[in-house]
XYZ file of N, CA, C and O in Angstrom:
780
model
N 0.841 -1.185 0.000
C 0.000 0.000 0.000
C 0.881 1.240 0.000
O 1.891 1.303 0.689
N 0.479 2.227 -0.770
C 1.224 3.478 -0.868
C 0.692 4.490 0.139
O -0.473 4.450 0.530
N 1.567 5.398 0.531
C 1.169 6.476 1.434
C 0.615 7.625 0.599
O 1.321 8.555 0.262
N -0.648 7.523 0.283
C -1.300 8.541 -0.523
C -1.928 9.592 0.390
O -2.006 9.429 1.609
N -2.384 10.653 -0.235
C -3.086 11.707 0.495
C -4.314 11.136 1.195
O -4.580 11.445 2.355
N -5.049 10.269 0.504
C -6.268 9.687 1.094
C -5.940 8.757 2.271
O -6.731 8.640 3.204
N -4.759 8.110 2.234
C -4.334 7.274 3.358
C -4.245 8.119 4.625
O -4.752 7.740 5.685
N -3.600 9.272 4.522
C -3.431 10.131 5.693
C -4.752 10.780 6.115
O -5.050 10.849 7.309
N -5.545 11.222 5.151
C -6.849 11.825 5.486
C -7.731 10.798 6.182
O -8.358 11.097 7.206
N -7.766 9.579 5.651
C -8.573 8.516 6.259
C -8.151 8.260 7.695
O -8.985 8.165 8.603
N -6.858 8.184 7.942
C -6.374 7.888 9.284
C -6.482 9.077 10.234
O -6.672 8.895 11.434
N -6.396 10.285 9.704
C -6.639 11.470 10.531
C -8.102 11.487 10.978
O -8.409 11.706 12.154
N -9.007 11.236 10.040
C -10.436 11.196 10.387
C -10.737 10.058 11.354
O -11.535 10.211 12.288
N -10.094 8.929 11.145
C -10.243 7.802 12.059
C -9.748 8.194 13.453
O -10.392 7.908 14.462
N -8.620 8.890 13.496
C -8.077 9.367 14.770
C -9.013 10.331 15.469
O -9.205 10.263 16.688
N -9.630 11.229 14.706
C -10.581 12.180 15.295
C -11.770 11.435 15.885
O -12.189 11.700 17.019
N -12.304 10.496 15.135
C -13.440 9.723 15.633
C -13.114 8.927 16.881
O -13.883 8.890 17.847
N -11.943 8.300 16.889
C -11.540 7.496 18.036
C -11.217 8.351 19.264
O -11.374 7.903 20.393
N -10.767 9.572 19.052
C -10.302 10.409 20.159
C -11.416 11.128 20.907
O -11.156 11.740 21.938
N -12.648 11.043 20.445
C -13.716 11.814 21.085
C -13.959 11.397 22.535
O -14.138 12.249 23.407
N -13.963 10.108 22.825
C -14.129 9.674 24.216
C -12.929 10.113 25.051
O -13.082 10.588 26.177
N -11.730 9.972 24.492
C -10.521 10.377 25.207
C -10.515 11.891 25.436
O -10.066 12.363 26.484
N -11.050 12.657 24.482
C -11.159 14.114 24.653
C -12.049 14.434 25.850
O -11.692 15.264 26.687
N -13.195 13.769 25.923
C -14.129 14.027 27.024
C -13.516 13.678 28.374
O -13.685 14.403 29.352
N -12.791 12.564 28.427
C -12.148 12.163 29.675
C -11.013 13.126 30.008
O -10.811 13.478 31.178
N -10.289 13.599 29.004
C -9.237 14.594 29.225
C -9.827 15.882 29.786
O -9.261 16.499 30.685
N -10.969 16.258 29.254
C -11.686 17.435 29.748
C -12.034 17.247 31.221
O -11.810 18.141 32.047
N -12.541 16.072 31.557
C -12.884 15.769 32.953
C -11.641 15.800 33.838
O -11.687 16.290 34.974
N -10.517 15.303 33.341
C -9.273 15.328 34.113
C -8.809 16.760 34.364
O -8.333 17.086 35.456
N -8.947 17.611 33.352
C -8.593 19.018 33.527
C -9.506 19.707 34.524
O -9.062 20.524 35.333
N -10.795 19.374 34.475
C -11.750 19.926 35.445
C -11.384 19.508 36.866
O -11.476 20.296 37.801
N -10.987 18.256 37.006
C -10.701 17.695 38.321
C -9.417 18.257 38.931
O -9.274 18.305 40.150
N -8.481 18.671 38.090
C -7.190 19.139 38.583
C -6.774 20.425 37.864
O -5.892 20.429 37.000
N -7.414 21.548 38.204
C -7.159 22.792 37.474
C -5.752 23.379 37.674
O -5.347 24.255 36.923
N -5.007 22.912 38.655
C -3.645 23.422 38.881
C -2.588 22.471 38.316
O -1.423 22.497 38.727
N -2.981 21.648 37.367
C -2.095 20.650 36.779
C -0.912 21.307 36.061
O -1.077 22.304 35.376
N 0.252 20.699 36.229
C 1.467 21.204 35.582
C 1.516 20.743 34.118
O 0.888 19.767 33.732
N 2.292 21.452 33.308
C 2.404 21.182 31.874
C 2.887 19.761 31.595
O 2.396 19.111 30.666
N 3.825 19.264 32.384
C 4.328 17.907 32.151
C 3.225 16.868 32.334
O 3.149 15.901 31.579
N 2.366 17.082 33.324
C 1.267 16.141 33.544
C 0.228 16.251 32.431
O -0.338 15.244 31.999
N -0.011 17.459 31.953
C -0.949 17.646 30.834
C -0.457 16.854 29.618
O -1.223 16.114 28.995
N 0.827 16.988 29.312
C 1.410 16.247 28.180
C 1.404 14.748 28.455
O 1.187 13.949 27.541
N 1.625 14.368 29.705
C 1.588 12.953 30.074
C 0.214 12.343 29.864
O 0.090 11.225 29.358
N -0.824 13.068 30.253
C -2.200 12.576 30.063
C -2.491 12.398 28.576
O -2.972 11.352 28.141
N -2.179 13.427 27.790
C -2.410 13.329 26.341
C -1.579 12.195 25.743
O -2.060 11.461 24.869
N -0.364 12.016 26.250
C 0.509 10.953 25.755
C -0.015 9.561 26.061
O 0.059 8.656 25.225
N -0.575 9.381 27.259
C -1.143 8.071 27.619
C -2.332 7.738 26.719
O -2.433 6.620 26.199
N -3.218 8.711 26.506
C -4.358 8.457 25.625
C -3.889 8.168 24.198
O -4.414 7.271 23.538
N -2.908 8.912 23.725
C -2.371 8.675 22.378
C -1.759 7.283 22.276
O -1.956 6.580 21.280
N -1.017 6.876 23.311
C -0.396 5.550 23.320
C -1.458 4.451 23.181
O -1.331 3.557 22.339
N -2.501 4.516 23.991
C -3.523 3.466 23.943
C -4.342 3.519 22.655
O -4.746 2.479 22.138
N -4.559 4.727 22.110
C -5.301 4.824 20.849
C -4.478 4.279 19.684
O -5.037 3.872 18.674
N -3.160 4.255 19.814
C -2.316 3.631 18.790
C -2.168 2.139 19.039
O -2.158 1.332 18.097
N -2.066 1.754 20.312
C -1.863 0.352 20.667
C -3.066 -0.522 20.291
O -2.890 -1.607 19.721
N -4.252 -0.061 20.594
C -5.443 -0.899 20.379
C -5.680 -1.253 18.909
O -5.937 -2.422 18.600
N -5.591 -0.305 17.960
C -5.732 -0.721 16.554
C -4.656 -1.717 16.118
O -4.934 -2.634 15.346
N -3.444 -1.550 16.649
C -2.378 -2.502 16.309
C -2.688 -3.882 16.882
O -2.467 -4.903 16.214
N -3.207 -3.928 18.110
C -3.616 -5.222 18.672
C -4.741 -5.830 17.849
O -4.750 -7.044 17.599
N -5.682 -4.992 17.402
C -6.745 -5.480 16.530
C -6.200 -6.006 15.218
O -6.631 -7.050 14.717
N -5.232 -5.290 14.648
C -4.595 -5.729 13.398
C -3.917 -7.080 13.607
O -4.031 -7.980 12.770
N -3.212 -7.229 14.724
C -2.546 -8.499 15.035
C -3.577 -9.615 15.190
O -3.382 -10.727 14.687
N -4.694 -9.305 15.861
C -5.753 -10.311 16.026
C -6.310 -10.761 14.681
O -6.539 -11.953 14.465
N -6.514 -9.792 13.790
C -7.041 -10.130 12.470
C -6.075 -11.060 11.732
O -6.490 -11.989 11.049
N -4.790 -10.830 11.910
C -3.792 -11.619 11.203
C -3.361 -12.878 11.943
O -2.547 -13.639 11.435
N -3.891 -13.089 13.128
C -3.496 -14.296 13.881
C -4.700 -15.038 14.464
O -5.001 -16.131 14.035
N -5.377 -14.458 15.407
C -6.403 -15.185 16.180
C -7.781 -14.523 16.051
O -8.420 -14.200 17.037
N -8.238 -14.361 14.845
C -9.489 -13.652 14.580
C -10.675 -14.222 15.344
O -11.489 -13.491 15.891
N -10.794 -15.537 15.401
C -11.954 -16.140 16.054
C -12.023 -15.800 17.545
O -13.104 -15.643 18.104
N -10.882 -15.635 18.211
C -10.884 -15.274 19.632
C -11.291 -13.817 19.825
O -11.943 -13.471 20.794
N -10.888 -12.955 18.894
C -11.236 -11.541 18.989
C -12.733 -11.339 18.862
O -13.313 -10.522 19.555
N -13.379 -12.080 17.988
C -14.830 -11.960 17.820
C -15.560 -12.242 19.129
O -16.517 -11.578 19.470
N -15.106 -13.223 19.895
C -15.709 -13.550 21.183
C -15.491 -12.416 22.177
O -16.396 -12.018 22.896
N -14.286 -11.862 22.207
C -13.936 -10.787 23.136
C -14.687 -9.498 22.825
O -15.009 -8.717 23.729
N -14.987 -9.268 21.559
C -15.608 -8.021 21.122
C -16.929 -7.746 21.843
O -17.262 -6.593 22.110
N -17.666 -8.782 22.207
C -18.939 -8.600 22.902
C -18.761 -8.012 24.299
O -19.672 -7.383 24.842
N -17.578 -8.177 24.897
C -17.333 -7.697 26.257
C -16.824 -6.258 26.307
O -16.762 -5.657 27.377
N -16.448 -5.691 25.171
C -15.863 -4.356 25.137
C -16.760 -3.308 25.792
O -16.294 -2.548 26.642
N -18.059 -3.217 25.468
C -18.894 -2.200 26.123
C -18.979 -2.384 27.638
O -18.988 -1.408 28.389
N -19.017 -3.622 28.097
C -19.098 -3.897 29.536
C -17.827 -3.454 30.253
O -17.888 -2.861 31.344
N -16.688 -3.737 29.642
C -15.404 -3.366 30.253
C -15.294 -1.851 30.363
O -14.934 -1.309 31.415
N -15.621 -1.144 29.283
C -15.553 0.321 29.303
C -16.510 0.900 30.345
O -16.150 1.832 31.072
N -17.720 0.348 30.431
C -18.700 0.829 31.415
C -18.172 0.678 32.834
O -18.190 1.629 33.626
N -17.687 -0.494 33.178
C -17.200 -0.748 34.539
C -16.005 0.146 34.873
O -15.975 0.791 35.934
N -15.030 0.227 33.977
C -13.826 1.007 34.259
C -14.138 2.500 34.406
O -13.691 3.145 35.365
N -14.909 3.055 33.481
C -15.190 4.487 33.548
C -16.131 4.838 34.700
O -15.981 5.895 35.320
N -17.082 3.971 35.005
C -17.971 4.234 36.144
C -17.197 4.157 37.462
O -17.448 4.940 38.382
N -16.255 3.252 37.553
C -15.442 3.153 38.769
C -14.623 4.429 38.975
O -14.650 5.040 40.039
N -13.898 4.835 37.941
C -13.056 6.032 38.060
C -13.924 7.285 38.216
O -13.633 8.157 39.034
N -15.005 7.366 37.432
C -15.909 8.519 37.540
C -16.567 8.597 38.900
O -16.705 9.679 39.474
N -16.960 7.441 39.452
C -17.560 7.416 40.784
C -16.580 7.885 41.842
O -16.945 8.652 42.747
N -15.339 7.445 41.716
C -14.304 7.875 42.676
C -14.072 9.380 42.563
O -13.974 10.087 43.560
N -14.000 9.892 41.339
C -13.804 11.319 41.124
C -14.992 12.112 41.672
O -14.822 13.170 42.290
N -16.194 11.588 41.464
C -17.410 12.232 41.959
C -17.411 12.300 43.484
O -17.670 13.353 44.072
N -17.089 11.188 44.141
C -17.039 11.169 45.609
C -15.961 12.109 46.144
O -16.197 12.837 47.125
N -14.795 12.112 45.511
C -13.729 13.026 45.932
C -14.166 14.481 45.750
O -13.868 15.334 46.590
N -14.896 14.759 44.662
C -15.390 16.116 44.414
C -16.406 16.546 45.445
O -16.421 17.698 45.885
N -17.265 15.623 45.866
C -18.265 15.940 46.895
C -17.578 16.194 48.233
O -17.908 17.145 48.938
N -16.591 15.361 48.572
C -15.859 15.536 49.838
C -15.077 16.842 49.859
O -14.966 17.491 50.887
N -14.513 17.219 48.717
C -13.627 18.383 48.642
C -14.319 19.559 47.968
O -13.666 20.414 47.390
N -15.646 19.617 48.046
C -16.425 20.623 47.327
C -16.005 22.053 47.674
O -15.920 22.909 46.818
N -15.742 22.301 48.943
C -15.419 23.666 49.360
C -13.935 23.871 49.619
O -13.523 24.916 50.103
N -13.121 22.870 49.301
C -11.682 22.962 49.565
C -10.953 23.774 48.518
O -11.516 24.260 47.545
N -9.664 23.896 48.725
C -8.788 24.602 47.783
C -8.707 23.791 46.491
O -8.475 22.587 46.518
N -8.882 24.439 45.345
C -8.895 23.720 44.064
C -7.543 23.099 43.744
O -7.466 22.155 42.978
N -6.465 23.615 44.317
C -5.151 23.063 44.036
C -4.753 21.990 45.043
O -3.673 21.440 44.954
N -5.633 21.694 45.997
C -5.344 20.672 46.992
C -5.639 19.266 46.511
O -5.148 18.312 47.070
N -6.489 19.126 45.485
C -6.891 17.782 45.059
C -5.664 16.984 44.618
O -4.756 17.513 43.989
N -5.675 15.693 44.974
C -4.535 14.826 44.670
C -4.340 14.665 43.173
O -3.252 14.455 42.700
N -5.404 14.746 42.443
C -5.309 14.576 41.012
C -5.287 13.109 40.612
O -5.545 12.222 41.406
N -4.946 12.889 39.409
C -5.007 11.580 38.790
C -3.679 10.853 38.917
O -2.641 11.397 38.574
N -3.730 9.612 39.407
C -2.533 8.789 39.482
C -2.304 8.050 38.172
O -3.189 7.979 37.316
N -1.125 7.479 38.023
C -0.760 6.780 36.795
C -1.644 5.557 36.547
O -2.064 5.310 35.413
N -1.977 4.817 37.605
C -2.821 3.629 37.443
C -4.210 4.019 36.944
O -4.754 3.397 36.021
N -4.791 5.066 37.537
C -6.122 5.521 37.104
C -6.074 6.036 35.672
O -6.993 5.797 34.883
N -4.999 6.726 35.319
C -4.854 7.227 33.954
C -4.742 6.078 32.958
O -5.342 6.113 31.882
N -4.007 5.035 33.314
C -3.887 3.867 32.437
C -5.244 3.198 32.250
O -5.600 2.797 31.131
N -6.016 3.103 33.327
C -7.359 2.516 33.224
C -8.230 3.372 32.308
O -8.970 2.851 31.466
N -8.149 4.692 32.446
C -8.901 5.580 31.551
C -8.470 5.375 30.103
O -9.302 5.338 29.195
N -7.164 5.264 29.887
C -6.652 5.060 28.531
C -7.171 3.781 27.911
O -7.580 3.756 26.750
N -7.190 2.714 28.699
C -7.711 1.432 28.203
C -9.213 1.532 27.942
O -9.708 1.115 26.893
N -9.938 2.102 28.907
C -11.399 2.169 28.799
C -11.847 2.980 27.585
O -12.820 2.621 26.913
N -11.157 4.078 27.292
C -11.579 4.925 26.173
C -11.068 4.437 24.824
O -11.553 4.882 23.797
N -10.103 3.526 24.834
C -9.548 3.077 23.555
C -9.870 1.626 23.232
O -9.545 1.163 22.145
N -10.515 0.930 24.137
C -10.747 -0.503 23.921
C -11.611 -0.754 22.680
O -11.423 -1.745 21.979
N -12.517 0.178 22.389
C -13.328 0.018 21.181
C -12.499 0.186 19.911
O -12.906 -0.238 18.835
N -11.303 0.763 20.031
C -10.425 0.927 18.873
C -9.803 -0.392 18.423
O -9.194 -0.457 17.357
N -9.975 -1.448 19.219
C -9.520 -2.772 18.773
C -10.153 -3.136 17.431
O -9.515 -3.730 16.570
N -11.415 -2.763 17.276
C -12.122 -3.114 16.042
C -11.567 -2.367 14.826
O -11.828 -2.748 13.691
N -10.795 -1.303 15.052
C -10.162 -0.598 13.933
C -9.151 -1.514 13.252
O -8.828 -1.334 12.076
N -8.684 -2.525 13.976
C -7.805 -3.522 13.368
C -8.427 -4.152 12.141
O -7.732 -4.520 11.187
N -9.770 -4.260 12.126
C -10.463 -4.781 10.950
C -10.387 -3.782 9.796
O -10.239 -4.159 8.647
N -10.500 -2.485 10.128
C -10.482 -1.452 9.090
C -9.107 -1.341 8.427
O -9.012 -1.019 7.254
N -8.064 -1.629 9.194
C -6.711 -1.528 8.629
C -6.120 -2.902 8.335
O -4.921 -3.034 8.128
N -6.957 -3.924 8.300
C -6.489 -5.303 8.107
C -5.788 -5.515 6.765
O -4.892 -6.352 6.660
N -6.163 -4.738 5.747
C -5.527 -4.922 4.448
C -4.187 -4.190 4.342
O -3.472 -4.334 3.361
N -3.814 -3.420 5.367
C -2.512 -2.762 5.384
C -1.433 -3.791 5.702
O -1.666 -4.725 6.459
N -0.233 -3.583 5.155
C 0.890 -4.399 5.613
C 1.338 -3.851 6.971
O 0.820 -2.837 7.447
N 2.275 -4.516 7.604
C 2.680 -4.144 8.966
C 3.169 -2.698 9.039
O 2.768 -1.953 9.939
N 4.003 -2.269 8.094
C 4.535 -0.912 8.135
C 3.427 0.130 7.997
O 3.398 1.123 8.730
N 2.504 -0.092 7.071
C 1.387 0.842 6.888
C 0.488 0.869 8.122
O -0.016 1.926 8.505
N 0.283 -0.289 8.748
C -0.527 -0.342 9.962
C 0.134 0.458 11.086
O -0.542 1.171 11.834
N 1.456 0.370 11.188
C 2.179 1.135 12.214
C 2.064 2.632 11.937
O 1.816 3.428 12.850
N 2.217 3.033 10.675
C 2.087 4.449 10.321
C 0.672 4.937 10.620
O 0.480 6.033 11.175
N -0.337 4.125 10.288
C -1.727 4.500 10.586
C -1.922 4.689 12.086
O -2.548 5.653 12.535
N -1.368 3.780 12.891
C -1.485 3.883 14.344
C -0.783 5.136 14.867
O -1.276 5.794 15.789
N 0.355 5.493 14.260
C 1.075 6.704 14.680
C 0.299 7.973 14.319
O 0.297 8.943 15.084
N -0.362 7.964 13.170
C -1.203 9.112 12.781
C -2.356 9.248 13.772
O -2.654 10.357 14.257
N -2.999 8.133 14.103
C -4.088 8.141 15.085
C -3.583 8.658 16.432
O -4.243 9.462 17.098
N -2.374 8.230 16.827
C -1.789 8.677 18.097
C -1.534 10.180 18.084
O -1.816 10.872 19.077
N -1.000 10.711 16.984
C -0.708 12.144 16.903
C -1.989 12.972 16.994
O -2.046 13.985 17.705
N -3.020 12.533 16.291
C -4.308 13.231 16.338
C -4.889 13.177 17.750
O -5.348 14.188 18.282
N -4.837 12.007 18.370
C -5.353 11.847 19.729
C -4.593 12.728 20.712
O -5.203 13.362 21.575
N -3.279 12.783 20.577
C -2.465 13.609 21.468
C -2.911 15.067 21.392
O -3.133 15.716 22.418
N -3.061 15.584 20.177
C -3.454 16.992 19.997
C -4.850 17.251 20.564
O -5.076 18.245 21.271
N -5.779 16.352 20.298
C -7.155 16.529 20.770
C -7.220 16.452 22.291
O -7.893 17.257 22.943
N -6.513 15.506 22.881
C -6.534 15.348 24.344
C -5.813 16.493 25.042
O -6.221 16.910 26.129
N -4.776 17.008 24.424
C -4.087 18.170 24.968
C -5.063 19.339 25.068
O -5.154 20.009 26.107
N -5.825 19.555 24.010
C -6.849 20.607 24.026
C -7.900 20.330 25.095
O -8.328 21.245 25.802
N -8.308 19.073 25.221
C -9.319 18.709 26.216
C -8.876 19.015 27.631
O -9.634 19.593 28.420
N -7.644 18.650 27.967
C -7.139 18.914 29.324
C -7.048 20.419 29.562
O -7.439 20.914 30.631
N -6.550 21.165 28.580
C -6.400 22.609 28.748
C -7.752 23.297 28.910
O -7.898 24.196 29.749
N -8.737 22.885 28.127
C -10.081 23.462 28.260
C -10.663 23.122 29.632
O -11.218 23.983 30.316
N -10.521 21.860 30.033
C -11.026 21.446 31.341
C -10.325 22.169 32.477
O -10.954 22.571 33.459
N -9.035 22.353 32.343
C -8.250 23.041 33.370
C -8.722 24.488 33.516
O -8.910 24.986 34.619
N -8.950 25.134 32.398
C -9.419 26.530 32.409
C -10.804 26.622 33.048
O -11.042 27.463 33.911
N -11.692 25.707 32.656
C -13.042 25.707 33.228
C -13.006 25.292 34.698
O -13.767 25.810 35.513
N -12.103 24.364 35.048
C -11.987 23.903 36.429
C -11.554 25.009 37.366
O -11.991 25.075 38.518
N -10.701 25.891 36.887
C -10.258 27.025 37.699
C -11.445 27.934 38.006
O -11.577 28.434 39.116
N -12.325 28.103 37.054
C -13.495 28.968 37.255
C -14.563 28.310 38.111
O -15.313 28.984 38.788
N -14.642 26.988 38.042
C -15.712 26.281 38.764
C -15.324 25.917 40.189
O -16.136 25.398 40.934
N -14.081 26.155 40.539
C -13.564 25.859 41.883
C -13.870 24.427 42.284
O -13.598 23.506 41.547
N -14.423 24.173 43.460
C -14.579 22.833 44.017
C -15.598 21.954 43.321
O -15.635 20.753 43.556
N -16.446 22.500 42.484
C -17.489 21.708 41.830
C -16.989 20.980 40.583
O -17.668 20.143 40.024
N -15.778 21.282 40.154
C -15.237 20.700 38.928
C -15.051 19.195 39.035
O -15.290 18.462 38.074
N -14.625 18.697 40.186
C -14.438 17.255 40.375
C -15.743 16.499 40.243
O -15.793 15.390 39.706
N -16.813 17.107 40.729
C -18.142 16.491 40.623
C -18.532 16.389 39.152
O -18.958 15.333 38.681
N -18.371 17.484 38.420
C -18.705 17.483 36.995
C -17.836 16.486 36.231
O -18.329 15.746 35.379
N -16.547 16.437 36.558
C -15.640 15.487 35.902
C -16.079 14.055 36.122
O -16.066 13.234 35.191
N -16.476 13.719 37.350
C -16.957 12.369 37.650
C -18.214 12.034 36.877
O -18.360 10.929 36.331
N -19.131 12.987 36.808
C -20.386 12.774 36.062
C -20.080 12.553 34.583
O -20.673 11.681 33.934
N -19.137 13.326 34.035
C -18.763 13.171 32.623
C -18.209 11.768 32.366
O -18.588 11.108 31.395
N -17.323 11.283 33.245
C -16.750 9.940 33.049
C -17.825 8.866 33.101
O -17.829 7.939 32.282
N -18.728 8.966 34.054
C -19.810 7.982 34.156
C -20.681 8.038 32.899
O -21.045 7.001 32.334
N -20.991 9.250 32.439
C -21.807 9.409 31.232
C -21.119 8.809 30.006
O -21.764 8.166 29.165
N -19.806 8.986 29.897
C -19.066 8.408 28.764
C -19.114 6.889 28.830
O -19.311 6.220 27.815
N -18.942 6.327 30.032
C -19.032 4.874 30.198
C -20.389 4.345 29.770
O -20.483 3.341 29.052
N -21.455 5.033 30.176
C -22.814 4.626 29.800
C -23.010 4.758 28.292
O -23.599 3.882 27.651
N -22.488 5.847 27.712
C -22.630 6.064 26.269
C -21.916 4.973 25.472
O -22.453 4.439 24.505
N -20.701 4.619 25.881
C -19.967 3.544 25.200
C -20.726 2.234 25.323
O -20.843 1.463 24.359
N -21.279 1.980 26.496
C -22.028 0.752 26.735
C -23.273 0.695 25.842
O -23.506 -0.302 25.148
N -24.057 1.750 25.848
C -25.297 1.783 25.049
C -24.997 1.664 23.569
O -25.637 0.883 22.850
N -23.984 2.396 23.106
C -23.608 2.328 21.694
C -23.121 0.933 21.318
O -23.444 0.413 20.250
N -22.335 0.315 22.202
C -21.791 -0.998 21.927
C -22.822 -2.117 21.962
O -22.749 -3.076 21.209
N -23.790 -1.984 22.851
C -24.822 -3.021 22.982
C -25.902 -2.884 21.916
O -26.360 -3.856 21.337
N -26.311 -1.644 21.652
C -27.389 -1.427 20.695
C -26.843 -0.895 19.398
O -27.385 -0.751 18.419
């Protein structure tokens, strides 16, 4: 396969579509931690980009190796995303309620384990993109995954910055809103995946 203009446009659009859940979660993370440092903002966007690139590659590998097992696993994707995002969103919501009137810069923020769970939960549906790129050879599949990662990084960076700006204005209520957003995203992924 050649690297044509349409190859890049297709994968950029694919990246935009895949990054919407990660954007919303990034927004919630920014709301929850309005005093976040630049390195952490880039780290959050980087984790989401990593998982959005990893999952299509895992899907591509499944298509080229163990397709029948992936079909069985695909039915569980909405359930996994629902449980993971509701757990993290519920924790964020409870922390926001407890710290409603506290200093906005006092919140502990997001740990690496919770961020990894968010990255998996928002990108697990991207496994099925492995089917869309199944006709690519390995090198083209890697380039497609890198394009998706770059798009996701940029979108999530914007999401965290917007959330951070809004979180500063909303003071202690931002954690509550962030938790509600995560739970809503989990429910949306579940409903879309089931129906």
